Short mmCIF file of C-alpha atoms in Angstrom, two decimals:
data_model
loop_
_atom_site.label_atom_id
_atom_site.label_comp_id
_atom_site.label_asym_id
_atom_site.label_seq_id
_atom_site.Cartn_x
_atom_site.Cartn_y
_atom_site.Cartn_z
CA THR L 1 -13.99 -102.84 9.21
CA SER L 2 -16.35 -103.41 6.30
CA PHE L 3 -18.51 -105.65 8.43
CA ALA L 4 -18.56 -103.08 11.23
CA LYS L 5 -19.57 -100.29 8.89
CA LYS L 6 -22.26 -102.45 7.42
CA PHE L 7 -23.81 -103.20 10.79
CA GLN L 8 -23.47 -99.69 12.17
CA THR L 9 -25.17 -97.91 9.25
CA PRO L 10 -27.82 -100.24 7.91
CA GLN L 11 -28.98 -99.21 4.49
CA PRO L 12 -31.83 -100.49 2.35
CA ARG L 13 -30.90 -103.37 0.06
CA ALA L 14 -30.15 -102.39 -3.48
CA SER L 15 -32.91 -103.59 -5.73
CA ILE L 16 -32.44 -104.78 -9.25
CA ASN L 17 -34.06 -101.71 -10.58
CA GLY L 18 -33.18 -99.07 -8.18
CA GLY L 19 -30.22 -99.61 -6.51
CA GLY L 20 -26.60 -99.01 -5.98
CA GLY L 21 -27.18 -97.76 -2.43
CA ASN L 22 -24.89 -100.38 -0.79
CA SER L 23 -22.52 -100.98 -3.65
CA GLN L 24 -19.79 -98.87 -2.06
CA GLY L 25 -20.02 -100.91 1.17
CA ASP L 26 -19.77 -104.17 -0.75
CA SER L 27 -16.80 -102.94 -2.68
CA TYR L 28 -14.91 -102.54 0.65
CA LEU L 29 -15.75 -106.06 1.71
CA VAL L 30 -13.21 -107.98 -0.38
CA PRO L 31 -10.25 -105.61 0.14
CA GLY L 32 -11.09 -105.51 3.86
CA ALA L 33 -11.09 -109.28 4.15
CA THR L 34 -7.88 -109.52 2.14
CA VAL L 35 -6.13 -106.97 4.30
CA ALA L 36 -7.35 -108.72 7.46
CA THR L 37 -6.07 -112.08 6.18
CA ILE L 38 -2.69 -110.62 5.22
CA LEU L 39 -2.43 -108.92 8.61
CA MET L 40 -3.30 -112.14 10.41
CA LEU L 41 -0.72 -114.11 8.43
CA GLY L 42 1.83 -111.39 9.11
CA VAL L 43 1.17 -111.49 12.83
CA LEU L 44 1.37 -115.29 12.90
CA HIS L 45 4.62 -115.23 10.94
CA ALA L 46 6.11 -112.57 13.21
CA ARG L 47 5.09 -114.56 16.27
CA ARG L 48 6.68 -117.68 14.85
CA LEU L 49 9.91 -115.82 14.08
CA TYR L 50 9.90 -114.46 17.61
CA ASP L 51 9.32 -117.92 19.11
CA ASP L 52 12.10 -119.38 16.96
CA LYS L 53 14.46 -116.62 18.05
CA MET L 54 13.65 -117.17 21.72
CA THR L 55 14.16 -120.91 21.33
CA GLU L 56 17.49 -120.35 19.61
CA GLU L 57 18.62 -117.95 22.32
CA LYS L 58 17.69 -120.45 25.02
CA ARG L 59 19.61 -123.16 23.20
CA GLU L 60 22.68 -120.93 22.89
CA LYS L 61 22.52 -120.24 26.62
CA GLY L 62 22.47 -123.98 27.25
CA ILE L 63 18.90 -123.98 28.55
CA GLU L 64 17.28 -127.20 27.45
CA LEU L 65 13.59 -127.01 26.65
CA GLU L 66 11.44 -129.47 28.55
CA PHE L 67 8.48 -131.53 27.51
CA GLN L 68 5.33 -129.47 27.92
CA PRO L 69 2.06 -130.76 26.46
CA ASP L 70 -0.36 -128.03 25.37
CA VAL L 71 -3.86 -127.55 24.00
CA LYS L 72 -2.67 -127.20 20.40
CA ALA L 73 -1.13 -130.66 20.56
CA THR L 74 -4.44 -132.08 21.79
CA PHE L 75 -6.26 -130.26 19.00
CA LEU L 76 -3.92 -131.83 16.42
CA ARG L 77 -5.18 -135.27 17.41
CA LEU L 78 -8.62 -134.32 16.16
CA LEU L 79 -7.46 -133.22 12.72
CA PRO L 80 -7.41 -135.62 9.74
CA LEU L 81 -3.70 -135.06 9.25
CA ARG L 82 -3.21 -138.01 6.92
CA SER L 83 -5.93 -136.79 4.56
CA MET L 84 -4.53 -133.28 4.74
CA SER L 85 -1.09 -134.64 3.96
CA ARG L 86 -2.35 -136.53 0.90
CA CYS L 87 -4.26 -133.44 -0.24
CA TRP L 88 -1.04 -131.43 0.07
CA GLY L 89 0.76 -134.11 -1.91
CA TYR L 90 -1.88 -133.92 -4.65
CA LEU L 91 -1.57 -130.14 -4.89
CA THR L 92 2.22 -130.17 -4.95
CA ASN L 93 2.20 -132.85 -7.63
CA MET L 94 0.31 -130.62 -10.06
CA GLU L 95 2.30 -129.51 -13.06
CA ILE L 96 3.40 -125.89 -12.93
CA PRO L 97 3.67 -123.78 -16.12
CA VAL L 98 7.27 -123.65 -17.28
CA TRP L 99 7.52 -119.85 -17.05
CA LEU L 100 6.32 -119.91 -13.44
CA ARG L 101 8.57 -122.70 -12.17
CA PRO L 102 11.75 -120.72 -11.42
CA HIS L 103 9.74 -118.09 -9.53
CA ILE L 104 8.01 -120.63 -7.31
CA TYR L 105 11.16 -122.64 -6.61
CA LYS L 106 13.17 -119.52 -5.88
CA ALA L 107 10.46 -118.35 -3.48
CA TRP L 108 10.55 -121.77 -1.79
CA ALA L 109 14.33 -121.61 -1.55
CA ARG L 110 14.19 -118.13 -0.02
CA ALA L 111 11.58 -119.16 2.50
CA PHE L 112 13.31 -122.38 3.59
CA HIS L 113 16.98 -121.57 2.91
CA SER L 114 17.63 -124.11 0.16
CA ASN L 115 20.74 -123.91 -1.97
CA LEU L 116 19.54 -123.86 -5.57
CA GLU L 117 23.05 -123.95 -6.98
CA GLU L 118 23.29 -127.58 -5.92
CA ALA L 119 20.24 -128.70 -7.92
CA ALA L 120 21.19 -131.18 -10.60
CA LEU L 121 18.79 -129.77 -13.22
CA PRO L 122 17.78 -126.28 -14.34
CA LEU L 123 14.80 -125.08 -12.29
CA ASP L 124 12.35 -125.07 -15.20
CA GLU L 125 12.84 -128.81 -15.66
CA TYR L 126 11.12 -129.69 -12.36
CA ALA L 127 7.51 -130.12 -13.43
CA SER L 128 6.02 -129.83 -9.95
CA LEU L 129 6.96 -128.67 -6.49
CA ARG L 130 7.07 -132.31 -5.47
CA ASP L 131 9.66 -133.10 -8.15
CA PHE L 132 11.67 -130.09 -7.08
CA PHE L 133 11.45 -131.12 -3.45
CA ILE L 134 13.14 -134.47 -3.99
CA ARG L 135 15.63 -133.12 -6.49
CA THR L 136 18.97 -134.81 -6.91
CA LEU L 137 22.14 -132.82 -6.45
CA LYS L 138 25.03 -132.07 -8.77
CA GLU L 139 27.78 -134.64 -8.84
CA GLY L 140 30.21 -134.05 -5.98
CA SER L 141 27.86 -131.88 -3.90
CA ARG L 142 27.95 -134.39 -1.06
CA PRO L 143 31.41 -135.95 -0.80
CA ILE L 144 31.27 -139.13 1.25
CA ASP L 145 33.82 -139.52 4.04
CA ALA L 146 35.79 -142.52 2.86
CA GLY L 147 37.35 -143.36 6.24
CA PRO L 148 36.97 -147.09 6.91
CA GLN L 149 36.22 -146.50 10.60
CA CYS L 150 33.62 -143.85 10.23
CA LEU L 151 29.86 -143.74 10.05
CA VAL L 152 28.41 -140.99 7.87
CA SER L 153 25.18 -139.05 8.04
CA PRO L 154 22.40 -140.59 5.94
CA VAL L 155 20.62 -137.23 5.46
CA ASP L 156 21.06 -133.47 5.48
CA GLY L 157 19.62 -132.04 8.66
CA THR L 158 20.06 -130.91 12.22
CA VAL L 159 21.38 -133.27 14.89
CA LEU L 160 18.76 -133.34 17.65
CA ARG L 161 19.99 -136.14 19.90
CA PHE L 162 22.62 -138.84 20.02
CA GLY L 163 24.14 -141.14 22.55
CA GLU L 164 24.54 -144.68 23.75
CA LEU L 165 21.63 -146.93 24.63
CA LYS L 166 22.19 -148.88 27.80
CA GLY L 167 20.16 -151.44 29.66
CA ALA L 168 17.44 -153.82 28.59
CA GLY L 169 14.75 -151.14 28.26
CA ALA L 170 16.83 -148.82 26.12
CA MET L 171 15.20 -145.41 25.87
CA ILE L 172 15.78 -142.54 23.47
CA GLU L 173 15.11 -139.06 24.78
CA GLN L 174 12.57 -137.21 22.63
CA VAL L 175 13.07 -134.06 24.64
CA LYS L 176 14.14 -133.38 28.21
CA GLY L 177 11.52 -134.98 30.41
CA PHE L 178 10.17 -137.47 27.91
CA SER L 179 11.70 -140.59 26.37
CA TYR L 180 10.50 -143.43 24.20
CA SER L 181 11.66 -147.01 23.91
CA VAL L 182 13.87 -148.07 21.03
CA PHE L 183 11.84 -151.28 20.80
CA SER L 184 8.66 -149.27 20.26
CA LEU L 185 10.36 -147.25 17.57
CA LEU L 186 11.81 -150.17 15.63
CA GLY L 187 9.32 -152.90 16.48
CA ALA L 188 10.06 -156.46 17.49
CA SER L 189 13.34 -157.16 15.82
CA PRO L 190 15.22 -160.45 15.66
CA PHE L 191 18.47 -158.53 15.12
CA LEU L 192 18.17 -155.83 17.78
CA PRO L 193 20.74 -156.54 20.51
CA THR L 194 18.97 -157.15 23.79
CA SER L 195 21.99 -157.64 26.01
CA ALA L 196 22.21 -155.10 28.79
CA ASP L 197 25.99 -154.75 28.76
CA GLY L 198 26.28 -154.18 25.05
CA ASP L 199 28.45 -157.23 24.47
CA VAL L 200 26.46 -158.60 21.63
CA GLN L 201 29.05 -159.41 19.02
CA GLU L 202 27.87 -162.98 18.77
CA GLU L 203 24.61 -161.71 17.31
CA HIS L 204 26.45 -160.97 14.12
CA SER L 205 28.21 -164.25 13.59
CA GLU L 206 26.03 -166.88 15.14
CA SER L 207 22.61 -167.90 14.07
CA ILE L 208 21.00 -168.24 17.47
CA THR L 209 17.40 -167.18 17.20
CA THR L 210 15.79 -164.92 19.75
CA THR L 211 13.53 -167.72 20.89
CA GLU L 212 16.41 -170.06 21.49
CA LYS L 213 18.25 -167.41 23.45
CA SER L 214 15.30 -166.61 25.62
CA ASN L 215 14.98 -170.29 26.51
CA LYS L 216 18.51 -170.31 27.96
CA SER L 217 18.80 -168.67 31.30
CA TRP L 218 22.09 -166.95 32.16
CA TRP L 219 23.23 -169.62 34.65
CA ARG L 220 22.63 -172.48 32.26
CA VAL L 221 24.77 -170.74 29.66
CA SER L 222 27.37 -169.98 32.29
CA LEU L 223 27.60 -173.61 33.48
CA ALA L 224 27.48 -175.10 30.03
CA SER L 225 30.13 -172.81 28.57
CA PRO L 226 33.40 -172.94 30.50
CA LYS L 227 35.78 -170.01 30.03
CA VAL L 228 38.22 -170.88 27.30
CA TRP L 229 40.29 -168.62 25.13
CA ASP L 230 38.28 -167.34 22.26
CA PRO L 231 39.93 -165.32 19.48
CA THR L 232 36.77 -163.23 19.07
CA SER L 233 36.94 -162.17 22.71
CA SER L 234 39.98 -160.01 21.90
CA ARG L 235 37.77 -157.87 19.72
CA PRO L 236 36.31 -154.80 21.37
CA LYS L 237 32.87 -154.98 22.86
CA ARG L 238 30.07 -153.29 21.07
CA GLY L 239 27.63 -150.78 22.39
CA LEU L 240 24.33 -149.68 20.93
CA PHE L 241 24.19 -146.06 19.81
CA TYR L 242 21.58 -143.79 18.29
CA CYS L 243 21.42 -140.48 16.48
CA VAL L 244 18.33 -138.40 15.65
CA VAL L 245 18.51 -136.02 12.68
CA TYR L 246 15.70 -133.60 11.80
CA LEU L 247 15.20 -132.45 8.21
CA LYS L 248 13.78 -128.96 7.69
CA PRO L 249 11.56 -128.30 4.66
CA GLY L 250 14.42 -126.65 2.77
CA ASP L 251 16.85 -129.53 3.26
CA TYR L 252 17.87 -132.08 0.67
CA HIS L 253 15.39 -134.89 1.29
CA ARG L 254 17.03 -138.02 -0.04
CA ILE L 255 18.32 -140.74 2.26
CA HIS L 256 21.69 -142.41 1.76
CA SER L 257 23.35 -145.41 3.31
CA PRO L 258 25.43 -144.43 6.35
CA ALA L 259 27.86 -147.33 5.84
CA ASP L 260 28.41 -150.47 3.81
CA TRP L 261 25.24 -152.14 4.91
CA ASN L 262 23.29 -155.32 4.23
CA ILE L 263 19.61 -154.50 4.72
CA LEU L 264 17.78 -157.63 5.74
CA LEU L 265 14.25 -156.42 6.37
CA ARG L 266 11.90 -153.51 6.08
CA ARG L 267 9.08 -152.75 8.49
CA HIS L 268 6.33 -150.21 7.76
CA PHE L 269 4.29 -148.69 10.59
CA SER L 270 1.21 -146.94 9.30
CA GLY L 271 0.60 -144.35 12.00
CA ARG L 272 -0.36 -140.74 12.40
CA LEU L 273 1.30 -137.84 10.63
CA TYR L 274 1.96 -135.18 13.22
CA PRO L 275 4.34 -132.39 12.35
CA LEU L 276 7.88 -133.09 13.54
CA ASN L 277 9.14 -129.58 14.16
CA GLU L 278 10.82 -128.45 17.35
CA ARG L 279 7.57 -127.35 18.92
CA ALA L 280 5.92 -130.71 18.18
CA THR L 281 8.78 -132.62 19.81
CA ARG L 282 8.23 -130.57 22.96
CA THR L 283 4.45 -130.94 23.08
CA ILE L 284 3.38 -134.26 21.57
CA ARG L 285 3.99 -137.48 23.46
CA ASN L 286 5.48 -140.46 21.60
CA LEU L 287 5.81 -138.37 18.47
CA TYR L 288 8.26 -140.68 16.74
CA ILE L 289 6.51 -143.89 17.64
CA GLU L 290 3.06 -142.65 16.70
CA ASN L 291 3.98 -141.25 13.28
CA GLU L 292 4.07 -143.26 10.11
CA ARG L 293 7.56 -144.63 9.54
CA VAL L 294 9.65 -147.09 7.62
CA ILE L 295 12.32 -149.09 9.43
CA LEU L 296 15.23 -150.66 7.61
CA GLU L 297 17.23 -153.21 9.56
CA GLY L 298 20.36 -155.07 8.74
CA LEU L 299 23.95 -155.71 9.53
CA TRP L 300 27.11 -153.78 8.94
CA GLN L 301 30.73 -154.49 9.80
CA GLU L 302 30.15 -153.68 13.48
CA GLY L 303 26.87 -155.53 13.91
CA PHE L 304 23.30 -154.31 14.00
CA MET L 305 22.10 -151.22 12.18
CA ALA L 306 18.60 -149.81 11.78
CA LEU L 307 17.36 -146.65 10.14
CA ALA L 308 13.93 -145.24 10.94
CA ALA L 309 12.57 -142.76 8.38
CA ILE L 310 9.70 -140.94 10.05
CA GLY L 311 7.11 -139.03 8.03
CA ALA L 312 5.40 -135.76 8.96
CA THR L 313 2.26 -133.91 7.84
CA ASN L 314 3.81 -132.07 4.93
CA ILE L 315 6.31 -134.78 4.05
CA GLY L 316 4.15 -137.78 4.63
CA SER L 317 5.31 -140.50 2.30
CA ILE L 318 8.56 -142.39 2.22
CA GLU L 319 9.88 -143.84 -0.99
CA LEU L 320 12.45 -146.63 -1.03
CA PHE L 321 14.60 -146.96 -4.13
CA ILE L 322 15.49 -150.46 -2.98
CA GLU L 323 11.78 -151.36 -2.93
CA PRO L 324 9.91 -149.07 -5.37
CA GLU L 325 6.64 -150.95 -4.90
CA LEU L 326 6.32 -149.79 -1.29
CA HIS L 327 3.67 -147.08 -0.88
CA THR L 328 3.21 -145.23 2.36
CA ASN L 329 0.65 -142.64 3.49
CA ARG L 330 -2.24 -144.56 1.93
CA PRO L 331 -5.87 -144.15 3.04
CA ARG L 332 -6.54 -146.20 6.13
CA LYS L 333 -8.75 -149.26 6.02
CA LYS L 334 -9.15 -149.30 9.76
CA PHE L 335 -9.84 -146.48 12.14
CA LEU L 336 -7.53 -147.81 14.81
CA HIS L 337 -4.02 -146.39 14.92
CA SER L 338 -2.49 -149.45 16.52
CA GLU L 339 -2.22 -151.71 13.50
CA PRO L 340 0.69 -154.16 13.48
CA PRO L 341 3.53 -153.17 11.17
CA GLU L 342 3.79 -154.64 7.72
CA GLU L 343 7.10 -156.43 7.31
CA ARG L 344 9.12 -157.61 4.36
CA VAL L 345 12.22 -159.74 4.53
CA TYR L 346 14.68 -158.99 1.73
CA GLY L 347 15.88 -162.25 0.31
CA CYS L 348 16.29 -165.28 2.49
CA GLU L 349 19.05 -166.99 4.46
CA GLY L 350 20.47 -163.65 5.48
CA VAL L 351 21.03 -162.37 1.95
CA GLY L 352 19.54 -158.90 1.80
CA ARG L 353 20.06 -155.67 -0.13
CA MET L 354 23.72 -154.72 -0.14
CA LEU L 355 24.43 -151.01 -0.14
CA LYS L 356 27.71 -149.15 -0.22
CA LYS L 357 28.37 -146.19 2.03
CA GLY L 358 26.69 -143.15 0.48
CA ASP L 359 24.38 -145.06 -1.88
CA GLU L 360 20.92 -143.56 -2.26
CA LEU L 361 18.30 -145.73 -0.63
CA GLY L 362 15.18 -143.60 -0.41
CA ALA L 363 13.53 -140.21 -0.23
CA PHE L 364 10.90 -138.31 1.70
CA ASN L 365 8.07 -137.17 -0.54
CA MET L 366 5.59 -134.34 -0.15
CA GLY L 367 2.21 -135.62 0.95
CA SER Q 1 10.71 -135.48 8.62
CA THR Q 2 13.22 -137.15 10.87
CA VAL Q 3 15.68 -140.00 10.65
CA VAL Q 4 16.71 -142.06 13.67
CA LEU Q 5 19.78 -144.22 13.23
CA VAL Q 6 20.37 -147.06 15.72
CA PHE Q 7 23.59 -149.00 15.39
CA GLN Q 8 26.18 -151.08 17.14
CA ALA Q 9 29.71 -149.76 17.33
CA PRO Q 10 32.84 -150.73 19.26
CA ILE Q 11 33.31 -149.67 22.84
CA SER Q 12 36.34 -150.24 25.01
CA LYS Q 13 36.87 -153.80 26.18
CA LEU Q 14 38.09 -152.90 29.65
CA HIS Q 15 35.83 -150.09 30.73
CA GLU Q 16 32.39 -149.10 29.75
CA ASP Q 17 32.31 -145.60 31.11
CA GLU Q 18 31.74 -142.66 28.79
CA SER Q 19 35.38 -141.62 28.65
CA SER Q 20 36.66 -144.95 27.42
CA GLN Q 21 34.30 -145.55 24.50
CA GLU Q 22 36.07 -146.27 21.30
CA PHE Q 23 33.27 -145.04 19.11
CA ARG Q 24 32.86 -141.30 19.39
CA PHE Q 25 30.34 -139.01 17.81
CA CYS Q 26 31.97 -136.09 16.06
CA VAL Q 27 28.85 -133.90 16.10
CA ARG Q 28 27.11 -131.86 18.75
CA ARG Q 29 23.44 -131.25 19.42
CA GLY Q 30 22.05 -128.61 17.11
CA ASP Q 31 24.81 -129.05 14.52
CA ARG Q 32 23.87 -128.94 10.88
CA ILE Q 33 25.09 -132.05 9.09
CA ARG Q 34 25.05 -133.13 5.49
CA VAL Q 35 24.94 -136.47 3.74
CA GLY Q 36 28.36 -138.10 3.74
CA GLU Q 37 29.82 -136.11 6.63
CA ALA Q 38 31.09 -138.19 9.53
CA LEU Q 39 28.66 -138.75 12.40
CA GLY Q 40 31.20 -140.65 14.43
CA ARG Q 41 34.47 -142.55 14.28
CA TRP Q 42 36.20 -145.29 16.16
CA HIS Q 43 39.75 -146.50 16.52
CA SER Q 44 40.76 -150.11 16.75
CA SER Q 45 43.17 -150.88 19.56
#
């Protein structure tokens, strides 16, 4: 409005000596811009709430949203999301005055539905938003299911997908109409079962390397190994399963071990940092295999287990308590996004990092 | 942020169809879950 008024009724510039002719117009400029910005943010927020509501309604009706690439997703490719993420991390790591801390954290909790009563420390003891974000919880806030035949959730979040992976080219559905390969997600793994029928229990107990296995064709194995009674054959077969859990900004962001687990290696893919919200999963191809991620692989009582912690724009770095020296979301040395993953084997001769069910193993950090 | 868990778990020895799996997820799509709550269970036969 201020701009419009200014252009419609041009007035002589106020001189140093004389003026004051346009001072009233200028005084409208800042409030006008502020009001326009607030209105714009309000409209965007309302639109987002409306979209979320519509999505929720569709989900309740059982209508599954399909993959649908759009212009915004293409535009995201052009943005320096990693730099923006690090900038966000820098800002959120700044120390907040003690008197202001409870107000900011309460506002955050209101906006993202966090439960502040679970926080282990009083709010004014979190020096920065980043510290608050990866806060620990009060003792007993997350009881661990102690059942011996149960796998527990490693994080707080929303279950997006789960199921069994079948066939040699096992695919995980990102959203209806688009899937990605588990091998692309985890990388070339010596432990990942490759058998199509899921009967891969020998992977656990025998030390046959992938190379050796690939050299033996199925008929050679069949002829060389006559059918004899084998005590291990009375054990149930094993299938390969997956579960995808999404963490909203207000969720507790520490990662725990889903079972008693021996982690044998860690793989770090330095990729992009797209957002991972519901809209992004519907519009960005290969979201999970393009984003920066840390893969932990190892063995548990039932065989193979891998956990992929995938970063996003606002929560870009992944911290491992079992390997504090690992730093993710660093400035890139190369422009290309297809760098090979950096891998570290924990220990040697199969001795890795032993974790008990429920042990903390890492956290997602801001920026 | 997102976590993808990939793991082996027991399935029935005789049949491999959905109904005879021994490992079963005890969550549904869209469920809220917290650390330590069961994702799935299995029963040894």
